[in-house]
Coordinates of N, CA and C in Angstrom, one line a residue:
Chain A
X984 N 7.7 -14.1 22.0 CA 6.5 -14.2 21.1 C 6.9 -14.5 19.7
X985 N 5.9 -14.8 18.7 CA 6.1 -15.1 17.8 C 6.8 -13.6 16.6
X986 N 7.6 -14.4 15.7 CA 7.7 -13.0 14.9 C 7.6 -13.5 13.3
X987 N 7.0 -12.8 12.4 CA 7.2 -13.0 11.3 C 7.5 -12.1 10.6
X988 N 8.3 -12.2 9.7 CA 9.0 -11.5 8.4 C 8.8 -11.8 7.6
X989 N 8.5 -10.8 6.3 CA 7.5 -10.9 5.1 C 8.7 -10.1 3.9
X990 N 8.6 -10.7 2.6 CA 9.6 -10.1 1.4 C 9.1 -10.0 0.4
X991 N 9.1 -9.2 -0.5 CA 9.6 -8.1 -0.6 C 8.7 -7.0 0.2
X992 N 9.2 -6.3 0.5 CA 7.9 -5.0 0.3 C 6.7 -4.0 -0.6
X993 N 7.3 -4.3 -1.5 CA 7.3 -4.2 -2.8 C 7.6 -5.0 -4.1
X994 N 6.6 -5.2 -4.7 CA 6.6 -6.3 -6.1 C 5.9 -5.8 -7.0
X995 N 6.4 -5.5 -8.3 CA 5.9 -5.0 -9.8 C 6.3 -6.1 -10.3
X996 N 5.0 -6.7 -11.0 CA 5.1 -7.5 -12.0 C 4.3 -7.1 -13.6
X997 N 4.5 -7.7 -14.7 CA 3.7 -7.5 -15.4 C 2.5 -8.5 -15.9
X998 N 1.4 -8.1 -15.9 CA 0.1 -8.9 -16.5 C 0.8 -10.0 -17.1
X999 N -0.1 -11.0 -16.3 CA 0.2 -12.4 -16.8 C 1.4 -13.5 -16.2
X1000 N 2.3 -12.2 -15.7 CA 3.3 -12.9 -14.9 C 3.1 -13.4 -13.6
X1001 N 4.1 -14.5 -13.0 CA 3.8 -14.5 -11.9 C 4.1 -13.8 -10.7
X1002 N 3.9 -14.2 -9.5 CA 3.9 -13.1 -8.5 C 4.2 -14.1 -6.9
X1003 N 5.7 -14.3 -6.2 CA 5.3 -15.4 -5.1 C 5.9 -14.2 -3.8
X1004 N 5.6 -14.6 -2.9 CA 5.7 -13.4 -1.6 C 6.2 -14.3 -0.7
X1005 N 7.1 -14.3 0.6 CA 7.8 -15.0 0.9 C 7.7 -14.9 2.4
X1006 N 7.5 -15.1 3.5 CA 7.2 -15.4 5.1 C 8.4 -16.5 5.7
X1007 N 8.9 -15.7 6.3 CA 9.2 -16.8 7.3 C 8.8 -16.4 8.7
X1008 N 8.5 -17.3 9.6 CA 8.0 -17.1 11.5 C 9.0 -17.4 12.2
X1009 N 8.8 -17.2 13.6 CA 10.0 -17.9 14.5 C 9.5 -19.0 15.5
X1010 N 8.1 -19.2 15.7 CA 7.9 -20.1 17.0 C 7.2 -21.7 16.0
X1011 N 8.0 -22.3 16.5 CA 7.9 -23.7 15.7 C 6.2 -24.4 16.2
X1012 N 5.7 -23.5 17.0 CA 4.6 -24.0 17.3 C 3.3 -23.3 17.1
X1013 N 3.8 -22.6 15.9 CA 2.5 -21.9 14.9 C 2.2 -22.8 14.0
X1014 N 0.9 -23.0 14.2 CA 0.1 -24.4 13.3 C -0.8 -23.4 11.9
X1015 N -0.9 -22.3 12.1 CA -2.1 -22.1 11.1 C -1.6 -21.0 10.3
X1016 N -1.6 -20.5 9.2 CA -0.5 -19.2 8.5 C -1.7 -19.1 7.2
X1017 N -2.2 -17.8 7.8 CA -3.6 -17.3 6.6 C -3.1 -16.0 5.6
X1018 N -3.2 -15.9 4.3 CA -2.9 -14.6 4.0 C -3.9 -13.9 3.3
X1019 N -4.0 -12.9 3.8 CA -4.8 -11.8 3.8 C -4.3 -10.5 2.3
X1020 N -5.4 -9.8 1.9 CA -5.4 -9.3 0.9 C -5.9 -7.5 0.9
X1021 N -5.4 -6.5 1.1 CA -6.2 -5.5 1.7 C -5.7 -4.4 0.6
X1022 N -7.6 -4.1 0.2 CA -7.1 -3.5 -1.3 C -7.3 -1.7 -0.3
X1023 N -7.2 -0.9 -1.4 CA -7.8 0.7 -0.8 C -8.9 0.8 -0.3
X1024 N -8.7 1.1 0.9 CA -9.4 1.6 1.7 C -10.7 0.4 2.1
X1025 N -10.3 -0.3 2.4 CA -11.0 -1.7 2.8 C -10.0 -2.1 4.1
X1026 N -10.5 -3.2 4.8 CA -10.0 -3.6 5.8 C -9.4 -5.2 5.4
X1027 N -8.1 -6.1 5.6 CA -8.1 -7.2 5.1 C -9.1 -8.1 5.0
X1028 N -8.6 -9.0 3.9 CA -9.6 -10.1 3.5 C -9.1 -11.1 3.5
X1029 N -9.5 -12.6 4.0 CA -8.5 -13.7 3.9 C -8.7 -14.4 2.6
X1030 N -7.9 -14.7 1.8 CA -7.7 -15.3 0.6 C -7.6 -16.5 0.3
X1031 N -6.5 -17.0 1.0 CA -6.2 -18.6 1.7 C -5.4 -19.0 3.1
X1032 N -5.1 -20.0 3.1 CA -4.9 -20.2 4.8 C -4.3 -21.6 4.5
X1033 N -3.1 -21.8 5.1 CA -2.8 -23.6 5.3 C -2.4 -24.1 6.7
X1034 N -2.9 -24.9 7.1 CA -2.6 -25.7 8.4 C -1.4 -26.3 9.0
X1035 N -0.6 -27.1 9.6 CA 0.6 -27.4 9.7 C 0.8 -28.5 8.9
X1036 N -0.2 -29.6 9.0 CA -0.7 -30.0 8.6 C -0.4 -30.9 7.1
X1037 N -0.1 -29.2 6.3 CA -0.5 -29.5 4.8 C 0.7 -29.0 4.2
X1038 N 1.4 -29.8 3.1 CA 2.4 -28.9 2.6 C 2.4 -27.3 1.9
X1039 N 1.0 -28.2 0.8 CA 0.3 -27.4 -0.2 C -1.2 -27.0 -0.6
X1040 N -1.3 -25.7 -1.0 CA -2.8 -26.0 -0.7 C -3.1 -24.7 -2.0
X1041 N -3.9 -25.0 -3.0 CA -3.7 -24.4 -3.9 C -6.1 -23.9 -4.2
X1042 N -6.2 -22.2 -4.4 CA -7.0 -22.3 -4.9 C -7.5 -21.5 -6.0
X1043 N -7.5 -21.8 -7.4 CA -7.2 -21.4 -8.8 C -6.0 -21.1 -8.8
X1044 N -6.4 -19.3 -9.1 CA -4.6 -19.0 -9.4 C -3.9 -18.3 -8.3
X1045 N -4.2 -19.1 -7.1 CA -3.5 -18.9 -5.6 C -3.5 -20.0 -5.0
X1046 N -1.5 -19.8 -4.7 CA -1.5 -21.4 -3.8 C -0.7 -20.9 -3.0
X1047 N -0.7 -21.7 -1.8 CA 0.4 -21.4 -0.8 C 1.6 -22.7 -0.3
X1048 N 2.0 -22.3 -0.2 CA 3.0 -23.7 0.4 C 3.9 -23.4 1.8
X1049 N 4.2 -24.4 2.3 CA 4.6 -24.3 3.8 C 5.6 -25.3 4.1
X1050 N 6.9 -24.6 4.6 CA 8.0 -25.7 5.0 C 8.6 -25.3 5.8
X1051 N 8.0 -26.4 7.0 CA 7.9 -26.4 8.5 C 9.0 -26.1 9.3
X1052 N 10.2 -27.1 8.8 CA 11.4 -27.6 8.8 C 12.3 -26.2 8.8
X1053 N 12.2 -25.6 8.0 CA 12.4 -24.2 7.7 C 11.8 -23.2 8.4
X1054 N 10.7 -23.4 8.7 CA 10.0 -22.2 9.5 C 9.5 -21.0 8.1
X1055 N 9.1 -21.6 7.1 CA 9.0 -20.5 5.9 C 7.8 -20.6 5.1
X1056 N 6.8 -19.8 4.5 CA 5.7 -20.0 3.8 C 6.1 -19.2 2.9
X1057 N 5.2 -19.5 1.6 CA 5.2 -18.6 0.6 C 3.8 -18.2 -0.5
X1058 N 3.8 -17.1 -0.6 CA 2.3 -17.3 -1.4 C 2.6 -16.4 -2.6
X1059 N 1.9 -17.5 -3.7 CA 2.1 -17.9 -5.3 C 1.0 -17.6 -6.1
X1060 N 1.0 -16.2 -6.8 CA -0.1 -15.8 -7.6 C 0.0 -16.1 -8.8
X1061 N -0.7 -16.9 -10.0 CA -0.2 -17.1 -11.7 C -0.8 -16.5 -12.1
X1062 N -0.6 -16.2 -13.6 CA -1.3 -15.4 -14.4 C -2.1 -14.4 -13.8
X1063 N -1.3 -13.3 -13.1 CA -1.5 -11.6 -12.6 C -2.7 -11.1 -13.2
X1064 N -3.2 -10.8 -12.7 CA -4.5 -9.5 -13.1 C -4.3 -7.9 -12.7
X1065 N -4.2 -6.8 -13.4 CA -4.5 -5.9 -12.6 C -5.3 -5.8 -11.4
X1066 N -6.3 -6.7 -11.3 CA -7.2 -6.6 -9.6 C -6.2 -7.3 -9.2
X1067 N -5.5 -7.9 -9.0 CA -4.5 -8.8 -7.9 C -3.7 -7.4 -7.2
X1068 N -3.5 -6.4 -8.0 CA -2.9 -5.3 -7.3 C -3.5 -4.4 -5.7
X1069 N -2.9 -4.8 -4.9 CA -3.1 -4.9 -3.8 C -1.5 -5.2 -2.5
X1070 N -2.3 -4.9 -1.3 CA -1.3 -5.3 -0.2 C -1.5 -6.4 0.6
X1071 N -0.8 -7.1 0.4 CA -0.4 -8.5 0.7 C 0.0 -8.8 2.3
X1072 N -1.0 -9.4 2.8 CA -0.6 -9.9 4.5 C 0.0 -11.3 4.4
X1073 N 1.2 -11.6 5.1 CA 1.1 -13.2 5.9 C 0.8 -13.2 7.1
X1074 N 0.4 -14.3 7.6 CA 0.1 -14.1 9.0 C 0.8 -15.7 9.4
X1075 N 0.7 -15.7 11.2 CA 1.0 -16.8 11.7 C 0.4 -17.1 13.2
X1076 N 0.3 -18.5 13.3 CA -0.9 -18.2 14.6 C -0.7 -19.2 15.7
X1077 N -0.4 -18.6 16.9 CA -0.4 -19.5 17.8 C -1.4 -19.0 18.9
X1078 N -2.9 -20.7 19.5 CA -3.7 -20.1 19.9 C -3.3 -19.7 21.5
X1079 N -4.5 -18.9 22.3 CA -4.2 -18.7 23.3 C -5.3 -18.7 23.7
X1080 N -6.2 -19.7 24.7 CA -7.5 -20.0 25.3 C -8.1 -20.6 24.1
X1081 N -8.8 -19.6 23.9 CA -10.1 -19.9 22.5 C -9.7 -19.4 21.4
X1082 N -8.8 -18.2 21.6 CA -8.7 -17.2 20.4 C -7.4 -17.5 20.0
X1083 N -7.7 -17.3 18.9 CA -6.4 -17.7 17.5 C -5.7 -16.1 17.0
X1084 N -4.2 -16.0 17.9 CA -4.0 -14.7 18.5 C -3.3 -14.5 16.5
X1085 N -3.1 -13.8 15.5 CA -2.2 -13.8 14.8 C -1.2 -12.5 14.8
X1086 N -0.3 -12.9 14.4 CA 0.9 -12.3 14.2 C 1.5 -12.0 12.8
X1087 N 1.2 -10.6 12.2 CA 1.3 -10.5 10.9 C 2.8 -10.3 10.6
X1088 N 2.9 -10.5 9.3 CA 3.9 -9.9 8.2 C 4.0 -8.3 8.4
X1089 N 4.9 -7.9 7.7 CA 4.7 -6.3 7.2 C 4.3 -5.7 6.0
X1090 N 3.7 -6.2 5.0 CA 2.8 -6.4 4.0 C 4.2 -6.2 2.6
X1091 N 3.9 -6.3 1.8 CA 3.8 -6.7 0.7 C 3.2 -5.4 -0.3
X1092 N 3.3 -4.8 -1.6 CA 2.4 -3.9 -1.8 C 3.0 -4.3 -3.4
X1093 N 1.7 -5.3 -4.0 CA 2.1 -5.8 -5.0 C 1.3 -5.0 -6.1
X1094 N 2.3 -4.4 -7.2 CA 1.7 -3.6 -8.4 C 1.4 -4.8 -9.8
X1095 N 0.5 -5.0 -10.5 CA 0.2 -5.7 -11.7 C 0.3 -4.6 -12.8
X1096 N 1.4 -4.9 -13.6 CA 1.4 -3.5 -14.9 C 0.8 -4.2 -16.0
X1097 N -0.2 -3.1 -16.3 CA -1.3 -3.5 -17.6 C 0.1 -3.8 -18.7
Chain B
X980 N -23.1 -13.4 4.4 CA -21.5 -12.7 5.3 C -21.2 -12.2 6.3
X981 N -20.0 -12.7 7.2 CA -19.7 -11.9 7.8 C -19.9 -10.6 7.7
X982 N -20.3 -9.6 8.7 CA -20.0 -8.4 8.5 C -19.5 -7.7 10.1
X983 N -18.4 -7.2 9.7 CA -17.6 -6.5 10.9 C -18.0 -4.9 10.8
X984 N -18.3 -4.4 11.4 CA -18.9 -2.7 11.2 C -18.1 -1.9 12.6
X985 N -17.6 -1.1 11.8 CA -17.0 -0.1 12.5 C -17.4 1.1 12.5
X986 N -17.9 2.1 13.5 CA -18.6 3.2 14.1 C -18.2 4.3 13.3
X987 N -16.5 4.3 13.0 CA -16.7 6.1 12.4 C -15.1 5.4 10.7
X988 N -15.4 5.8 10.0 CA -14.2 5.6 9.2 C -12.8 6.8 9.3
X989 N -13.4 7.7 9.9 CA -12.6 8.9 9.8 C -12.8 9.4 11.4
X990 N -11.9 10.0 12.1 CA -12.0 10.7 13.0 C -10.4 11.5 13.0
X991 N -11.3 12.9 13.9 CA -10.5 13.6 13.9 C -10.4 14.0 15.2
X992 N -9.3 14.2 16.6 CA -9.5 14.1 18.1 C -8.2 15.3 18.6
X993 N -8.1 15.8 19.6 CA -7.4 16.5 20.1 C -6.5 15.7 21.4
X994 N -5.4 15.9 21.1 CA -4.3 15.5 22.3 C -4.9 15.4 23.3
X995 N -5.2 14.5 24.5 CA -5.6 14.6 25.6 C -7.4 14.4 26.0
X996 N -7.9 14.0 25.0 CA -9.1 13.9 24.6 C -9.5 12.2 25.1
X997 N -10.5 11.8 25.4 CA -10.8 10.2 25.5 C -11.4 10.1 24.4
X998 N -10.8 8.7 23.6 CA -11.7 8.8 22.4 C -12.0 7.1 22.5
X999 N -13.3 6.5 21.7 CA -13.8 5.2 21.8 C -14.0 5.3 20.8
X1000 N -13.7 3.7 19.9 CA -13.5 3.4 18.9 C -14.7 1.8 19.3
X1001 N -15.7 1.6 18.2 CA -16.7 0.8 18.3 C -16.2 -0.2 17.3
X1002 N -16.8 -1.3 17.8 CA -16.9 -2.3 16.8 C -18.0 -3.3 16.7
X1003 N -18.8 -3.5 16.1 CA -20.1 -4.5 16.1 C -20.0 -5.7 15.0
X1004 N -20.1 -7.0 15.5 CA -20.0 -8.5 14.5 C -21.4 -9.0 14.4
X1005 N -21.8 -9.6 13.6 CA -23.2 -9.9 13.6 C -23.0 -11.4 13.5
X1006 N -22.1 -12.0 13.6 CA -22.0 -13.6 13.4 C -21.9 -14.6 14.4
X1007 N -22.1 -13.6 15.6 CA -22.1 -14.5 16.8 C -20.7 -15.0 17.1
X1008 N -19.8 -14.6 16.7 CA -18.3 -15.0 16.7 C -17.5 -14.5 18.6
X1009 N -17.1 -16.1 18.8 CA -16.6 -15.6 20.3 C -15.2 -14.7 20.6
X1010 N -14.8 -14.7 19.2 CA -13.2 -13.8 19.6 C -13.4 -12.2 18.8
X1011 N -12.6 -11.6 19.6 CA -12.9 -9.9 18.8 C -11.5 -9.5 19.2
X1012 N -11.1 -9.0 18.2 CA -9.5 -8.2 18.0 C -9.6 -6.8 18.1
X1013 N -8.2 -6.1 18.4 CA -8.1 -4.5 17.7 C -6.8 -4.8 17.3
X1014 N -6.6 -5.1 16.1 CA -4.9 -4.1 15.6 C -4.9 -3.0 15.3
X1015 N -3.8 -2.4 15.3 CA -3.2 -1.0 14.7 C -2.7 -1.4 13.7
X1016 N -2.7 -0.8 11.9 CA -2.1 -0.5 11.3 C -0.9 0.8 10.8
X1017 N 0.1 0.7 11.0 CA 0.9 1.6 10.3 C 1.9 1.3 9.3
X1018 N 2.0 2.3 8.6 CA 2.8 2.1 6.9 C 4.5 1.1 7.5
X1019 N 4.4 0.1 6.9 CA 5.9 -0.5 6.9 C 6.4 -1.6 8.1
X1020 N 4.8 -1.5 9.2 CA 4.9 -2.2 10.3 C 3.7 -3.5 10.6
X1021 N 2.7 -3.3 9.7 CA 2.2 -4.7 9.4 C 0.9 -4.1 10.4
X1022 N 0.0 -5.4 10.8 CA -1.2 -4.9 11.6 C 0.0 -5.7 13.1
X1023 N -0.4 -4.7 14.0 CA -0.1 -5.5 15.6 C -1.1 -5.5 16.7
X1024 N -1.4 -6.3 17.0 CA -1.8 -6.6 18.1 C -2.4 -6.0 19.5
X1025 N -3.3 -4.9 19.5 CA -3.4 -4.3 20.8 C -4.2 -5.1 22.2
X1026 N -5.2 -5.3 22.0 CA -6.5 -6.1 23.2 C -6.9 -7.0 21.7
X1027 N -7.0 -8.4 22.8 CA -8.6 -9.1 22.0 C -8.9 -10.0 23.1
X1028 N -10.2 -10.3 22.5 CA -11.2 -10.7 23.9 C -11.6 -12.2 23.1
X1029 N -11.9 -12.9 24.0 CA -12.6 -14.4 24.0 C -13.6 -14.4 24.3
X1030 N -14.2 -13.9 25.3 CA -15.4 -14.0 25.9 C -15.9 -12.8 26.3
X1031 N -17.4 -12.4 26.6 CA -18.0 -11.5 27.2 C -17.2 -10.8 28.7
X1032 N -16.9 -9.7 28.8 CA -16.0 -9.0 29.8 C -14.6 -9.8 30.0
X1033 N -14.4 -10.6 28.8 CA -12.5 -11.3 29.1 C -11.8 -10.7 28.3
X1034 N -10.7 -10.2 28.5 CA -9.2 -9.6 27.5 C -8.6 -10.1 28.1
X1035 N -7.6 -9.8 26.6 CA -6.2 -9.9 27.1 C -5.4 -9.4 26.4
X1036 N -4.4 -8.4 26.9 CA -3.5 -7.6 26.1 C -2.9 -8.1 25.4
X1037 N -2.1 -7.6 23.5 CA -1.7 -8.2 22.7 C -0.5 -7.6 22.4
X1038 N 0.0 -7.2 21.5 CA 1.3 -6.5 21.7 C 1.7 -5.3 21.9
X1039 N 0.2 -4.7 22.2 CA 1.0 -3.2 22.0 C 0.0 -2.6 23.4
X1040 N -0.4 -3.0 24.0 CA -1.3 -2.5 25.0 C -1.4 -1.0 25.5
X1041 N -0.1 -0.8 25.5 CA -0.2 0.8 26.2 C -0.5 1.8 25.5
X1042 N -1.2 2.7 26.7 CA -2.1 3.5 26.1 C -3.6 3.6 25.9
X1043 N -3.7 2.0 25.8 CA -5.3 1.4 25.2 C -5.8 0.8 26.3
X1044 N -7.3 0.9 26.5 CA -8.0 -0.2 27.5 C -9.2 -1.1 26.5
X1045 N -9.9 -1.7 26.8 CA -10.9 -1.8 25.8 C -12.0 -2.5 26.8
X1046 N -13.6 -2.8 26.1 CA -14.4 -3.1 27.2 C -15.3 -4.4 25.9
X1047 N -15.9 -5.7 26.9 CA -16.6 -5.8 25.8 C -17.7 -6.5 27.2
X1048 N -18.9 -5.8 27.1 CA -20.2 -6.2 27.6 C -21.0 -7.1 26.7
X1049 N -20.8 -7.0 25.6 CA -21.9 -8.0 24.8 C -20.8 -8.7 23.7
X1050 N -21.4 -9.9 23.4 CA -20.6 -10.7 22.5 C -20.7 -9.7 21.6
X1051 N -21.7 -8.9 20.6 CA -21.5 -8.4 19.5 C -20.4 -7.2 19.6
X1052 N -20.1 -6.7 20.7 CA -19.4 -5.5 20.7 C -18.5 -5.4 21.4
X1053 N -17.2 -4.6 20.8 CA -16.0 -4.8 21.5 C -15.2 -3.4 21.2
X1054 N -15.2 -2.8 22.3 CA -14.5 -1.3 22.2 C -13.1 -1.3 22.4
X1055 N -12.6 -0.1 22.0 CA -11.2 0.4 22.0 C -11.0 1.8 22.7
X1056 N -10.5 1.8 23.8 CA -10.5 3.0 24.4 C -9.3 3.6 24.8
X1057 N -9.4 4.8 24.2 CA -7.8 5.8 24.1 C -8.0 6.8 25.3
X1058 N -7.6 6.6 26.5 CA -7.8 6.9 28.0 C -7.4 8.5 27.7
X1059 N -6.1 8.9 27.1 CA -6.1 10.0 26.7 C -5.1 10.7 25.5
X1060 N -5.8 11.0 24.4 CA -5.2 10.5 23.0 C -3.9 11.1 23.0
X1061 N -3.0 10.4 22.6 CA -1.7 11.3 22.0 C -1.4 11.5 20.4
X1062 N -0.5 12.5 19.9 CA -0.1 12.2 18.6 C 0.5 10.8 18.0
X1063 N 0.9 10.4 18.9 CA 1.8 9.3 18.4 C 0.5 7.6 18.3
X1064 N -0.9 7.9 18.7 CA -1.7 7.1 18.5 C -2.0 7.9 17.4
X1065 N -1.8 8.9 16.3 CA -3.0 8.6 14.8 C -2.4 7.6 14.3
X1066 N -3.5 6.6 13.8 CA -3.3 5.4 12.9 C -4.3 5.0 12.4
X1067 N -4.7 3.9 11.9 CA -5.5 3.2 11.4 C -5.8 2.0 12.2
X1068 N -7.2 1.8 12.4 CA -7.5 1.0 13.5 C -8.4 0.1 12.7
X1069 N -8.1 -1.5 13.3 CA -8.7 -2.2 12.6 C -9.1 -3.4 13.8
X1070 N -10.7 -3.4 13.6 CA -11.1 -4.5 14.6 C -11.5 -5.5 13.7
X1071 N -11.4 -6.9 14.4 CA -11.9 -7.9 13.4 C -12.5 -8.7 14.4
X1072 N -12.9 -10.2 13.9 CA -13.7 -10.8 14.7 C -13.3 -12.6 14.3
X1073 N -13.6 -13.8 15.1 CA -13.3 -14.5 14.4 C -14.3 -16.0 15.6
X1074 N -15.0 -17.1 14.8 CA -15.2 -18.0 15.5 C -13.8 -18.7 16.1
X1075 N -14.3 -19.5 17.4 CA -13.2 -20.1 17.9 C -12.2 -21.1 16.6
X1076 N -11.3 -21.1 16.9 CA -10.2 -21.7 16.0 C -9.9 -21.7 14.9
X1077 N -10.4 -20.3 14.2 CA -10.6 -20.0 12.6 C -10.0 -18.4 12.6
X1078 N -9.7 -18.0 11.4 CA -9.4 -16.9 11.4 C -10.0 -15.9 11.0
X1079 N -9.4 -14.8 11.0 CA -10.4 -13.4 11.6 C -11.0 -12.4 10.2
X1080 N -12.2 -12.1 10.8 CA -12.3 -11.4 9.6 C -12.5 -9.5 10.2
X1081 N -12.2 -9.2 9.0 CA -12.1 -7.8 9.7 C -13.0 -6.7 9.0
X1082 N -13.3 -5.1 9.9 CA -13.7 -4.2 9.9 C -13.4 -3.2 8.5
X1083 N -14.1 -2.5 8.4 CA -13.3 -1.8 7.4 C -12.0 -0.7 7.4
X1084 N -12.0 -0.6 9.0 CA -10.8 0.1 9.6 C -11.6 1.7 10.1
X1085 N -10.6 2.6 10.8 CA -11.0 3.5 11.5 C -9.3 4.3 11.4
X1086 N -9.8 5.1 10.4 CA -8.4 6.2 10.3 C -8.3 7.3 11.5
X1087 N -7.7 7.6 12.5 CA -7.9 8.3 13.5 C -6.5 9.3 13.4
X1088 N -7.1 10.2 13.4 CA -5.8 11.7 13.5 C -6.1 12.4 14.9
X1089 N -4.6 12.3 15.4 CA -4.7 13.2 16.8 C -4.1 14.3 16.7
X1090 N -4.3 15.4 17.1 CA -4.0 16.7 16.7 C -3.6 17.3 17.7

């Protein structure tokens, strides 16, 4: 089955800085790779998502990029906010029938210092 | 909005106990998940369903069964709880070929 691995585990940055999180998968025939955002005590939220499809795909100050060839994604936060602090999912998806099974990362737990 | 609602945010169960874990989507959405969360191991995969009474086990099946009679609703069922099931339980839901949105989770301690 599919596996993905997520880096760091941990990321302190400071306000204003940037902030990129790093995925790579194993099954060359995952087409869709969404990342997810799960603050306290909430359930994840998808943030953005890119297709096989697309290299880049950027919205405001969140972009993601994807290199196939590699089997590696990465997602790129600019100009930090204290609200950006949070835990960071990648995911990766290979479907099965109808349903789009995903296979997460092991999160990310990114601190923004005022 | 979507909304994914989950039955209890907190529970507290005894070893050996059957416990059900609810999940209700109001979007009419044909796929319904359960991951497990735990610290340092990401969400994984237990049951998700495609269709009215269809599953199919995901990565972590044992231990778990789950039932879904109506598209809106899709259970998680702990046949007989152990310690090593307290976690965080997270159902989500998703239209076909899009991704999933999720619950607010179900913290579950077995005792």
């Amino acid at each position: 089955g599919e596996n993905v691995e997520q880096h760091p585990s941990t990321l302190s940055v400071q306000e204003g800085d940037s902030a990129v999180i790093k995925c790579t998968y194993s099954d060359s025939a995952s087409n869709y790779f969404p990342w997810y955002k799960q603050e306290l005590g909430k359930g994840p939220q998808l943030i953005i998502d890119i297709r096989s499809n697309v290299g880049e795909k950027k919205d405001q100050r969140i972009a993601v990029t994807l290199n196939k060839t590699a089997k590696h994604f990465s997602l790129h936060i600019t100009e930090t906010q204290p609200e950006d602090s949070a835990v960071y999912f990648c995911a990766a998806s290979i479907s099965s029938g109808s349903a789009r099974q995903l296979t997460f990362g092991s999160g990310t737990q990114l601190t923004v210092l005022p | 909005d979507v909304k994914v609602t989950q039955s209890s945010r907190y529970l507290v169960k005894r070893t050996g106990e059957k416990v059900f874990l609810e999940c209700v989507q109001d979007m009419d959405h044909e796929n319904m998940f359960w991951y497990r969360q735990d610290p340092g191991l990401g969400l994984r995969l237990i049951y998700f369903s495609y269709d009215v009474k269809m599953k199919e086990k995901g990565d972590i099946p044992e231990g778990y069964s789950v039932s879904r009679e109506k598209k809106e609703r899709f259970s998680l069922i702990l046949e007989s709880a152990s310690t090593n099931q307290t976690s965080m339980y997270l159902c989500a839901s998703s239209p076909a070929g899009s991704s999933a949105f999720f619950g607010q989770g179900t913290r579950l301690t077995v005792v």
